[in-house]
């Protein structure tokens, strides 16, 4: 999504929402590997600290901060690529800060999945004025290239260019509650459910 739809280039400004999650944190790191300026958006100061100190983004912003919009404009200026995992108000804010020929990768809209009345966008006309592109991304559309992607990711991991973090919960009986962690922003990194310890497994 970042390279095929976002067409990110060295020196461009990349903004990533849901940046402390499994997808967002990898997107941030690929952006840095390519040479982009990366601004990450997350939902807590701890997540922002992890993104800056461990993941290596240029700046991480807590969207729950009362000064978020001001800090966003100061840090971003105008963006070239926005990788969207959340939708809603953050998407609208990014639409107001587009460079000419900006690209928006629509990967998810987790802030809006449970809305009974979807929120309309206010700044969508910026797409016209800035000649911008906004396109959906479904990973399964790129199944033919999974092998290529695995090889490249493995190379980056081996070289220490990609960092991973796992949020592990124990017990399959709690899976519905753990799923809600995604919507509540309680996880940092990849959320996994440990079904049982290896010693107790009957498989």
PDB file of N, CA and C in Angstrom, residues 73-159:
ATOM      1  N   UNK A  73      -0.156  20.568  12.621  1.00  0.00           N
ATOM      2  CA  UNK A  73       0.178  21.535  11.569  1.00  0.00           C
ATOM      3  C   UNK A  73       1.630  21.988  11.667  1.00  0.00           C
ATOM      4  N   UNK A  74       2.113  22.163  12.898  1.00  0.00           N
ATOM      5  CA  UNK A  74       3.505  22.580  13.086  1.00  0.00           C
ATOM      6  C   UNK A  74       4.484  21.492  12.660  1.00  0.00           C
ATOM      7  N   UNK A  75       4.164  20.251  12.972  1.00  0.00           N
ATOM      8  CA  UNK A  75       5.081  19.143  12.691  1.00  0.00           C
ATOM      9  C   UNK A  75       5.037  18.702  11.232  1.00  0.00           C
ATOM     10  N   UNK A  76       3.853  18.695  10.665  1.00  0.00           N
ATOM     11  CA  UNK A  76       3.667  18.168   9.312  1.00  0.00           C
ATOM     12  C   UNK A  76       3.905  19.226   8.247  1.00  0.00           C
ATOM     13  N   UNK A  77       3.393  20.420   8.489  1.00  0.00           N
ATOM     14  CA  UNK A  77       3.365  21.393   7.401  1.00  0.00           C
ATOM     15  C   UNK A  77       2.325  20.922   6.405  1.00  0.00           C
ATOM     16  N   UNK A  78       2.800  20.389   5.283  1.00  0.00           N
ATOM     17  CA  UNK A  78       1.900  19.779   4.305  1.00  0.00           C
ATOM     18  C   UNK A  78       2.451  18.405   3.940  1.00  0.00           C
ATOM     19  N   UNK A  79       1.561  17.455   3.764  1.00  0.00           N
ATOM     20  CA  UNK A  79       1.967  16.066   3.585  1.00  0.00           C
ATOM     21  C   UNK A  79       1.903  15.623   2.125  1.00  0.00           C
ATOM     22  N   UNK A  80       2.736  14.632   1.816  1.00  0.00           N
ATOM     23  CA  UNK A  80       2.749  14.029   0.481  1.00  0.00           C
ATOM     24  C   UNK A  80       1.986  12.711   0.446  1.00  0.00           C
ATOM     25  N   UNK A  81       2.095  11.940   1.530  1.00  0.00           N
ATOM     26  CA  UNK A  81       1.403  10.656   1.623  1.00  0.00           C
ATOM     27  C   UNK A  81       0.788  10.522   3.008  1.00  0.00           C
ATOM     28  N   UNK A  82      -0.480  10.105   3.036  1.00  0.00           N
ATOM     29  CA  UNK A  82      -1.135   9.796   4.305  1.00  0.00           C
ATOM     30  C   UNK A  82      -1.591   8.353   4.254  1.00  0.00           C
ATOM     31  N   UNK A  83      -1.099   7.530   5.187  1.00  0.00           N
ATOM     32  CA  UNK A  83      -1.528   6.142   5.304  1.00  0.00           C
ATOM     33  C   UNK A  83      -2.572   6.088   6.410  1.00  0.00           C
ATOM     34  N   UNK A  84      -3.830   5.870   6.016  1.00  0.00           N
ATOM     35  CA  UNK A  84      -4.952   6.018   6.947  1.00  0.00           C
ATOM     36  C   UNK A  84      -5.426   4.680   7.491  1.00  0.00           C
ATOM     37  N   UNK A  85      -5.360   4.533   8.804  1.00  0.00           N
ATOM     38  CA  UNK A  85      -5.886   3.354   9.487  1.00  0.00           C
ATOM     39  C   UNK A  85      -7.108   3.668  10.342  1.00  0.00           C
ATOM     40  N   UNK A  86      -7.480   4.942  10.457  1.00  0.00           N
ATOM     41  CA  UNK A  86      -8.500   5.305  11.441  1.00  0.00           C
ATOM     42  C   UNK A  86      -9.708   6.044  10.876  1.00  0.00           C
ATOM     43  N   UNK A  87      -9.565   6.776   9.787  1.00  0.00           N
ATOM     44  CA  UNK A  87     -10.684   7.542   9.246  1.00  0.00           C
ATOM     45  C   UNK A  87     -11.064   8.711  10.137  1.00  0.00           C
ATOM     46  N   UNK A  88     -12.326   9.141  10.037  1.00  0.00           N
ATOM     47  CA  UNK A  88     -12.880  10.149  10.929  1.00  0.00           C
ATOM     48  C   UNK A  88     -12.209  11.507  10.887  1.00  0.00           C
ATOM     49  N   UNK A  89     -12.103  12.124  12.060  1.00  0.00           N
ATOM     50  CA  UNK A  89     -11.606  13.491  12.167  1.00  0.00           C
ATOM     51  C   UNK A  89     -10.137  13.613  11.753  1.00  0.00           C
ATOM     52  N   UNK A  90      -9.354  12.586  12.005  1.00  0.00           N
ATOM     53  CA  UNK A  90      -7.938  12.658  11.633  1.00  0.00           C
ATOM     54  C   UNK A  90      -7.785  12.648  10.117  1.00  0.00           C
ATOM     55  N   UNK A  91      -8.578  11.839   9.439  1.00  0.00           N
ATOM     56  CA  UNK A  91      -8.579  11.868   7.974  1.00  0.00           C
ATOM     57  C   UNK A  91      -8.949  13.254   7.475  1.00  0.00           C
ATOM     58  N   UNK A  92      -9.962  13.852   8.079  1.00  0.00           N
ATOM     59  CA  UNK A  92     -10.396  15.187   7.663  1.00  0.00           C
ATOM     60  C   UNK A  92      -9.289  16.220   7.870  1.00  0.00           C
ATOM     61  N   UNK A  93      -8.578  16.110   8.989  1.00  0.00           N
ATOM     62  CA  UNK A  93      -7.468  17.027   9.249  1.00  0.00           C
ATOM     63  C   UNK A  93      -6.381  16.864   8.190  1.00  0.00           C
ATOM     64  N   UNK A  94      -6.061  15.623   7.862  1.00  0.00           N
ATOM     65  CA  UNK A  94      -5.031  15.379   6.847  1.00  0.00           C
ATOM     66  C   UNK A  94      -5.455  15.916   5.482  1.00  0.00           C
ATOM     67  N   UNK A  95      -6.723  15.831   5.171  1.00  0.00           N
ATOM     68  CA  UNK A  95      -7.215  16.368   3.900  1.00  0.00           C
ATOM     69  C   UNK A  95      -6.998  17.871   3.798  1.00  0.00           C
ATOM     70  N   UNK A  96      -6.911  18.533   4.936  1.00  0.00           N
ATOM     71  CA  UNK A  96      -6.705  19.988   4.928  1.00  0.00           C
ATOM     72  C   UNK A  96      -5.234  20.367   4.800  1.00  0.00           C
ATOM     73  N   UNK A  97      -4.334  19.355   4.792  1.00  0.00           N
ATOM     74  CA  UNK A  97      -2.891  19.639   4.775  1.00  0.00           C
ATOM     75  C   UNK A  97      -2.193  18.862   3.657  1.00  0.00           C
ATOM     76  N   UNK A  98      -2.764  18.867   2.471  1.00  0.00           N
ATOM     77  CA  UNK A  98      -2.217  18.113   1.349  1.00  0.00           C
ATOM     78  C   UNK A  98      -1.289  18.958   0.496  1.00  0.00           C
ATOM     79  N   UNK A  99      -0.158  18.394   0.145  1.00  0.00           N
ATOM     80  CA  UNK A  99       0.667  18.965  -0.903  1.00  0.00           C
ATOM     81  C   UNK A  99       0.046  18.647  -2.259  1.00  0.00           C
ATOM     82  N   UNK A 100       0.461  19.343  -3.281  1.00  0.00           N
ATOM     83  CA  UNK A 100      -0.024  19.042  -4.624  1.00  0.00           C
ATOM     84  C   UNK A 100       0.400  17.625  -5.005  1.00  0.00           C
ATOM     85  N   UNK A 101      -0.528  16.884  -5.607  1.00  0.00           N
ATOM     86  CA  UNK A 101      -0.315  15.494  -6.031  1.00  0.00           C
ATOM     87  C   UNK A 101      -0.094  14.543  -4.852  1.00  0.00           C
ATOM     88  N   UNK A 102      -0.666  14.873  -3.694  1.00  0.00           N
ATOM     89  CA  UNK A 102      -0.578  13.990  -2.528  1.00  0.00           C
ATOM     90  C   UNK A 102      -1.337  12.691  -2.789  1.00  0.00           C
ATOM     91  N   UNK A 103      -0.956  11.647  -2.055  1.00  0.00           N
ATOM     92  CA  UNK A 103      -1.606  10.348  -2.167  1.00  0.00           C
ATOM     93  C   UNK A 103      -2.097   9.895  -0.794  1.00  0.00           C
ATOM     94  N   UNK A 104      -3.336   9.446  -0.727  1.00  0.00           N
ATOM     95  CA  UNK A 104      -3.912   8.941   0.520  1.00  0.00           C
ATOM     96  C   UNK A 104      -4.213   7.459   0.342  1.00  0.00           C
ATOM     97  N   UNK A 105      -3.626   6.641   1.211  1.00  0.00           N
ATOM     98  CA  UNK A 105      -3.835   5.199   1.178  1.00  0.00           C
ATOM     99  C   UNK A 105      -4.874   4.851   2.240  1.00  0.00           C
ATOM    100  N   UNK A 106      -6.023   4.357   1.804  1.00  0.00           N
ATOM    101  CA  UNK A 106      -7.110   4.024   2.726  1.00  0.00           C
ATOM    102  C   UNK A 106      -7.008   2.550   3.112  1.00  0.00           C
ATOM    103  N   UNK A 107      -6.415   2.283   4.283  1.00  0.00           N
ATOM    104  CA  UNK A 107      -6.244   0.915   4.755  1.00  0.00           C
ATOM    105  C   UNK A 107      -7.336   0.518   5.745  1.00  0.00           C
ATOM    106  N   UNK A 108      -7.818   1.475   6.534  1.00  0.00           N
ATOM    107  CA  UNK A 108      -8.840   1.183   7.531  1.00  0.00           C
ATOM    108  C   UNK A 108      -9.459   2.450   8.077  1.00  0.00           C
ATOM    109  N   UNK A 109     -10.526   2.266   8.851  1.00  0.00           N
ATOM    110  CA  UNK A 109     -11.212   3.403   9.470  1.00  0.00           C
ATOM    111  C   UNK A 109     -11.747   2.964  10.829  1.00  0.00           C
ATOM    112  N   UNK A 110     -10.846   2.494  11.684  1.00  0.00           N
ATOM    113  CA  UNK A 110     -11.265   1.841  12.922  1.00  0.00           C
ATOM    114  C   UNK A 110     -12.027   2.777  13.854  1.00  0.00           C
ATOM    115  N   UNK A 111     -11.825   4.084  13.723  1.00  0.00           N
ATOM    116  CA  UNK A 111     -12.555   5.022  14.582  1.00  0.00           C
ATOM    117  C   UNK A 111     -14.032   5.092  14.224  1.00  0.00           C
ATOM    118  N   UNK A 112     -14.392   4.584  13.038  1.00  0.00           N
ATOM    119  CA  UNK A 112     -15.764   4.755  12.561  1.00  0.00           C
ATOM    120  C   UNK A 112     -16.526   3.446  12.397  1.00  0.00           C
ATOM    121  N   UNK A 113     -15.900   2.315  12.667  1.00  0.00           N
ATOM    122  CA  UNK A 113     -16.545   1.032  12.393  1.00  0.00           C
ATOM    123  C   UNK A 113     -17.834   0.828  13.183  1.00  0.00           C
ATOM    124  N   UNK A 114     -17.907   1.385  14.383  1.00  0.00           N
ATOM    125  CA  UNK A 114     -19.089   1.182  15.222  1.00  0.00           C
ATOM    126  C   UNK A 114     -20.029   2.381  15.240  1.00  0.00           C
ATOM    127  N   UNK A 115     -19.763   3.370  14.392  1.00  0.00           N
ATOM    128  CA  UNK A 115     -20.634   4.546  14.341  1.00  0.00           C
ATOM    129  C   UNK A 115     -22.005   4.179  13.793  1.00  0.00           C
ATOM    130  N   UNK A 116     -23.050   4.593  14.496  1.00  0.00           N
ATOM    131  CA  UNK A 116     -24.403   4.366  13.985  1.00  0.00           C
ATOM    132  C   UNK A 116     -24.768   5.390  12.917  1.00  0.00           C
ATOM    133  N   UNK A 117     -24.122   6.550  12.982  1.00  0.00           N
ATOM    134  CA  UNK A 117     -24.340   7.589  11.984  1.00  0.00           C
ATOM    135  C   UNK A 117     -22.975   8.038  11.478  1.00  0.00           C
ATOM    136  N   UNK A 118     -22.562   7.546  10.313  1.00  0.00           N
ATOM    137  CA  UNK A 118     -21.226   7.882   9.801  1.00  0.00           C
ATOM    138  C   UNK A 118     -21.013   9.386   9.689  1.00  0.00           C
ATOM    139  N   UNK A 119     -19.800   9.803  10.015  1.00  0.00           N
ATOM    140  CA  UNK A 119     -19.430  11.212   9.939  1.00  0.00           C
ATOM    141  C   UNK A 119     -18.962  11.546   8.533  1.00  0.00           C
ATOM    142  N   UNK A 120     -19.518  12.579   7.952  1.00  0.00           N
ATOM    143  CA  UNK A 120     -19.095  13.008   6.626  1.00  0.00           C
ATOM    144  C   UNK A 120     -17.807  13.807   6.684  1.00  0.00           C
ATOM    145  N   UNK A 121     -17.058  13.794   5.591  1.00  0.00           N
ATOM    146  CA  UNK A 121     -15.819  14.561   5.506  1.00  0.00           C
ATOM    147  C   UNK A 121     -16.116  16.004   5.137  1.00  0.00           C
ATOM    148  N   UNK A 122     -15.364  16.919   5.734  1.00  0.00           N
ATOM    149  CA  UNK A 122     -15.562  18.341   5.477  1.00  0.00           C
ATOM    150  C   UNK A 122     -14.565  18.890   4.456  1.00  0.00           C
ATOM    151  N   UNK A 123     -13.404  18.263   4.353  1.00  0.00           N
ATOM    152  CA  UNK A 123     -12.313  18.838   3.557  1.00  0.00           C
ATOM    153  C   UNK A 123     -12.003  18.059   2.283  1.00  0.00           C
ATOM    154  N   UNK A 124     -12.964  17.280   1.797  1.00  0.00           N
ATOM    155  CA  UNK A 124     -12.688  16.426   0.646  1.00  0.00           C
ATOM    156  C   UNK A 124     -12.422  17.199  -0.638  1.00  0.00           C
ATOM    157  N   UNK A 125     -12.877  18.448  -0.708  1.00  0.00           N
ATOM    158  CA  UNK A 125     -12.633  19.235  -1.918  1.00  0.00           C
ATOM    159  C   UNK A 125     -11.154  19.554  -2.112  1.00  0.00           C
ATOM    160  N   UNK A 126     -10.360  19.389  -1.059  1.00  0.00           N
ATOM    161  CA  UNK A 126      -8.914  19.569  -1.197  1.00  0.00           C
ATOM    162  C   UNK A 126      -8.326  18.577  -2.195  1.00  0.00           C
ATOM    163  N   UNK A 127      -8.979  17.434  -2.358  1.00  0.00           N
ATOM    164  CA  UNK A 127      -8.514  16.444  -3.321  1.00  0.00           C
ATOM    165  C   UNK A 127      -8.500  17.016  -4.734  1.00  0.00           C
ATOM    166  N   UNK A 128      -9.475  17.865  -5.022  1.00  0.00           N
ATOM    167  CA  UNK A 128      -9.550  18.473  -6.350  1.00  0.00           C
ATOM    168  C   UNK A 128      -8.470  19.534  -6.508  1.00  0.00           C
ATOM    169  N   UNK A 129      -8.454  20.468  -5.580  1.00  0.00           N
ATOM    170  CA  UNK A 129      -7.523  21.583  -5.686  1.00  0.00           C
ATOM    171  C   UNK A 129      -6.069  21.164  -5.682  1.00  0.00           C
ATOM    172  N   UNK A 130      -5.760  20.097  -4.940  1.00  0.00           N
ATOM    173  CA  UNK A 130      -4.372  19.637  -4.837  1.00  0.00           C
ATOM    174  C   UNK A 130      -4.065  18.479  -5.788  1.00  0.00           C
ATOM    175  N   UNK A 131      -5.006  18.159  -6.656  1.00  0.00           N
ATOM    176  CA  UNK A 131      -4.817  17.068  -7.637  1.00  0.00           C
ATOM    177  C   UNK A 131      -4.380  15.785  -6.929  1.00  0.00           C
ATOM    178  N   UNK A 132      -4.989  15.536  -5.785  1.00  0.00           N
ATOM    179  CA  UNK A 132      -4.573  14.416  -4.939  1.00  0.00           C
ATOM    180  C   UNK A 132      -5.314  13.132  -5.300  1.00  0.00           C
ATOM    181  N   UNK A 133      -4.755  12.015  -4.856  1.00  0.00           N
ATOM    182  CA  UNK A 133      -5.335  10.703  -5.100  1.00  0.00           C
ATOM    183  C   UNK A 133      -5.680  10.049  -3.767  1.00  0.00           C
ATOM    184  N   UNK A 134      -6.856   9.438  -3.702  1.00  0.00           N
ATOM    185  CA  UNK A 134      -7.307   8.737  -2.496  1.00  0.00           C
ATOM    186  C   UNK A 134      -7.793   7.361  -2.938  1.00  0.00           C
ATOM    187  N   UNK A 135      -7.124   6.306  -2.467  1.00  0.00           N
ATOM    188  CA  UNK A 135      -7.419   4.968  -2.981  1.00  0.00           C
ATOM    189  C   UNK A 135      -7.430   3.944  -1.864  1.00  0.00           C
ATOM    190  N   UNK A 136      -8.374   3.014  -1.946  1.00  0.00           N
ATOM    191  CA  UNK A 136      -8.458   1.936  -0.976  1.00  0.00           C
ATOM    192  C   UNK A 136      -7.366   0.900  -1.180  1.00  0.00           C
ATOM    193  N   UNK A 137      -6.963   0.268  -0.069  1.00  0.00           N
ATOM    194  CA  UNK A 137      -5.918  -0.754  -0.103  1.00  0.00           C
ATOM    195  C   UNK A 137      -6.417  -2.015   0.591  1.00  0.00           C
ATOM    196  N   UNK A 138      -6.496  -3.119  -0.154  1.00  0.00           N
ATOM    197  CA  UNK A 138      -6.832  -4.433   0.386  1.00  0.00           C
ATOM    198  C   UNK A 138      -5.637  -5.342   0.143  1.00  0.00           C
ATOM    199  N   UNK A 139      -5.034  -5.825   1.197  1.00  0.00           N
ATOM    200  CA  UNK A 139      -3.769  -6.548   1.074  1.00  0.00           C
ATOM    201  C   UNK A 139      -3.890  -7.783   0.190  1.00  0.00           C
ATOM    202  N   UNK A 140      -5.065  -8.450   0.182  1.00  0.00           N
ATOM    203  CA  UNK A 140      -5.218  -9.668  -0.598  1.00  0.00           C
ATOM    204  C   UNK A 140      -5.160  -9.409  -2.100  1.00  0.00           C
ATOM    205  N   UNK A 141      -5.334  -8.172  -2.516  1.00  0.00           N
ATOM    206  CA  UNK A 141      -5.204  -7.844  -3.940  1.00  0.00           C
ATOM    207  C   UNK A 141      -3.776  -8.043  -4.432  1.00  0.00           C
ATOM    208  N   UNK A 142      -2.838  -8.121  -3.491  1.00  0.00           N
ATOM    209  CA  UNK A 142      -1.426  -8.229  -3.843  1.00  0.00           C
ATOM    210  C   UNK A 142      -0.864  -9.608  -3.500  1.00  0.00           C
ATOM    211  N   UNK A 143      -1.743 -10.609  -3.489  1.00  0.00           N
ATOM    212  CA  UNK A 143      -1.332 -11.962  -3.129  1.00  0.00           C
ATOM    213  C   UNK A 143      -0.198 -12.503  -3.976  1.00  0.00           C
ATOM    214  N   UNK A 144      -0.165 -12.133  -5.238  1.00  0.00           N
ATOM    215  CA  UNK A 144       0.874 -12.627  -6.142  1.00  0.00           C
ATOM    216  C   UNK A 144       2.261 -12.125  -5.755  1.00  0.00           C
ATOM    217  N   UNK A 145       2.310 -11.098  -4.916  1.00  0.00           N
ATOM    218  CA  UNK A 145       3.595 -10.510  -4.543  1.00  0.00           C
ATOM    219  C   UNK A 145       3.968 -10.782  -3.085  1.00  0.00           C
ATOM    220  N   UNK A 146       3.214 -11.669  -2.421  1.00  0.00           N
ATOM    221  CA  UNK A 146       3.490 -11.970  -1.017  1.00  0.00           C
ATOM    222  C   UNK A 146       4.907 -12.510  -0.826  1.00  0.00           C
ATOM    223  N   UNK A 147       5.344 -13.379  -1.730  1.00  0.00           N
ATOM    224  CA  UNK A 147       6.684 -13.944  -1.608  1.00  0.00           C
ATOM    225  C   UNK A 147       7.758 -12.877  -1.674  1.00  0.00           C
ATOM    226  N   UNK A 148       7.598 -11.957  -2.598  1.00  0.00           N
ATOM    227  CA  UNK A 148       8.539 -10.836  -2.733  1.00  0.00           C
ATOM    228  C   UNK A 148       8.556  -9.985  -1.472  1.00  0.00           C
ATOM    229  N   UNK A 149       7.352  -9.732  -0.917  1.00  0.00           N
ATOM    230  CA  UNK A 149       7.249  -8.913   0.293  1.00  0.00           C
ATOM    231  C   UNK A 149       7.895  -9.614   1.483  1.00  0.00           C
ATOM    232  N   UNK A 150       7.645 -10.917   1.627  1.00  0.00           N
ATOM    233  CA  UNK A 150       8.243 -11.676   2.738  1.00  0.00           C
ATOM    234  C   UNK A 150       9.768 -11.629   2.680  1.00  0.00           C
ATOM    235  N   UNK A 151      10.305 -11.771   1.484  1.00  0.00           N
ATOM    236  CA  UNK A 151      11.757 -11.748   1.334  1.00  0.00           C
ATOM    237  C   UNK A 151      12.339 -10.396   1.734  1.00  0.00           C
ATOM    238  N   UNK A 152      11.707  -9.332   1.277  1.00  0.00           N
ATOM    239  CA  UNK A 152      12.203  -7.991   1.592  1.00  0.00           C
ATOM    240  C   UNK A 152      12.089  -7.692   3.086  1.00  0.00           C
ATOM    241  N   UNK A 153      10.946  -8.046   3.693  1.00  0.00           N
ATOM    242  CA  UNK A 153      10.766  -7.822   5.127  1.00  0.00           C
ATOM    243  C   UNK A 153      11.777  -8.625   5.942  1.00  0.00           C
ATOM    244  N   UNK A 154      12.035  -9.863   5.506  1.00  0.00           N
ATOM    245  CA  UNK A 154      13.012 -10.704   6.201  1.00  0.00           C
ATOM    246  C   UNK A 154      14.406 -10.084   6.128  1.00  0.00           C
ATOM    247  N   UNK A 155      14.740  -9.512   4.984  1.00  0.00           N
ATOM    248  CA  UNK A 155      16.045  -8.849   4.837  1.00  0.00           C
ATOM    249  C   UNK A 155      16.158  -7.668   5.795  1.00  0.00           C
ATOM    250  N   UNK A 156      15.106  -6.878   5.879  1.00  0.00           N
ATOM    251  CA  UNK A 156      15.124  -5.713   6.769  1.00  0.00           C
ATOM    252  C   UNK A 156      15.202  -6.132   8.231  1.00  0.00           C
ATOM    253  N   UNK A 157      14.474  -7.215   8.590  1.00  0.00           N
ATOM    254  CA  UNK A 157      14.534  -7.720   9.963  1.00  0.00           C
ATOM    255  C   UNK A 157      15.945  -8.198  10.300  1.00  0.00           C
ATOM    256  N   UNK A 158      16.536  -8.944   9.391  1.00  0.00           N
ATOM    257  CA  UNK A 158      17.876  -9.471   9.627  1.00  0.00           C
ATOM    258  C   UNK A 158      18.907  -8.354   9.759  1.00  0.00           C
ATOM    259  N   UNK A 159      18.663  -7.260   9.050  1.00  0.00           N
ATOM    260  CA  UNK A 159      19.588  -6.125   9.084  1.00  0.00           C
ATOM    261  C   UNK A 159      19.313  -5.179  10.247  1.00  0.00           C
TER     262      UNK A 159
END
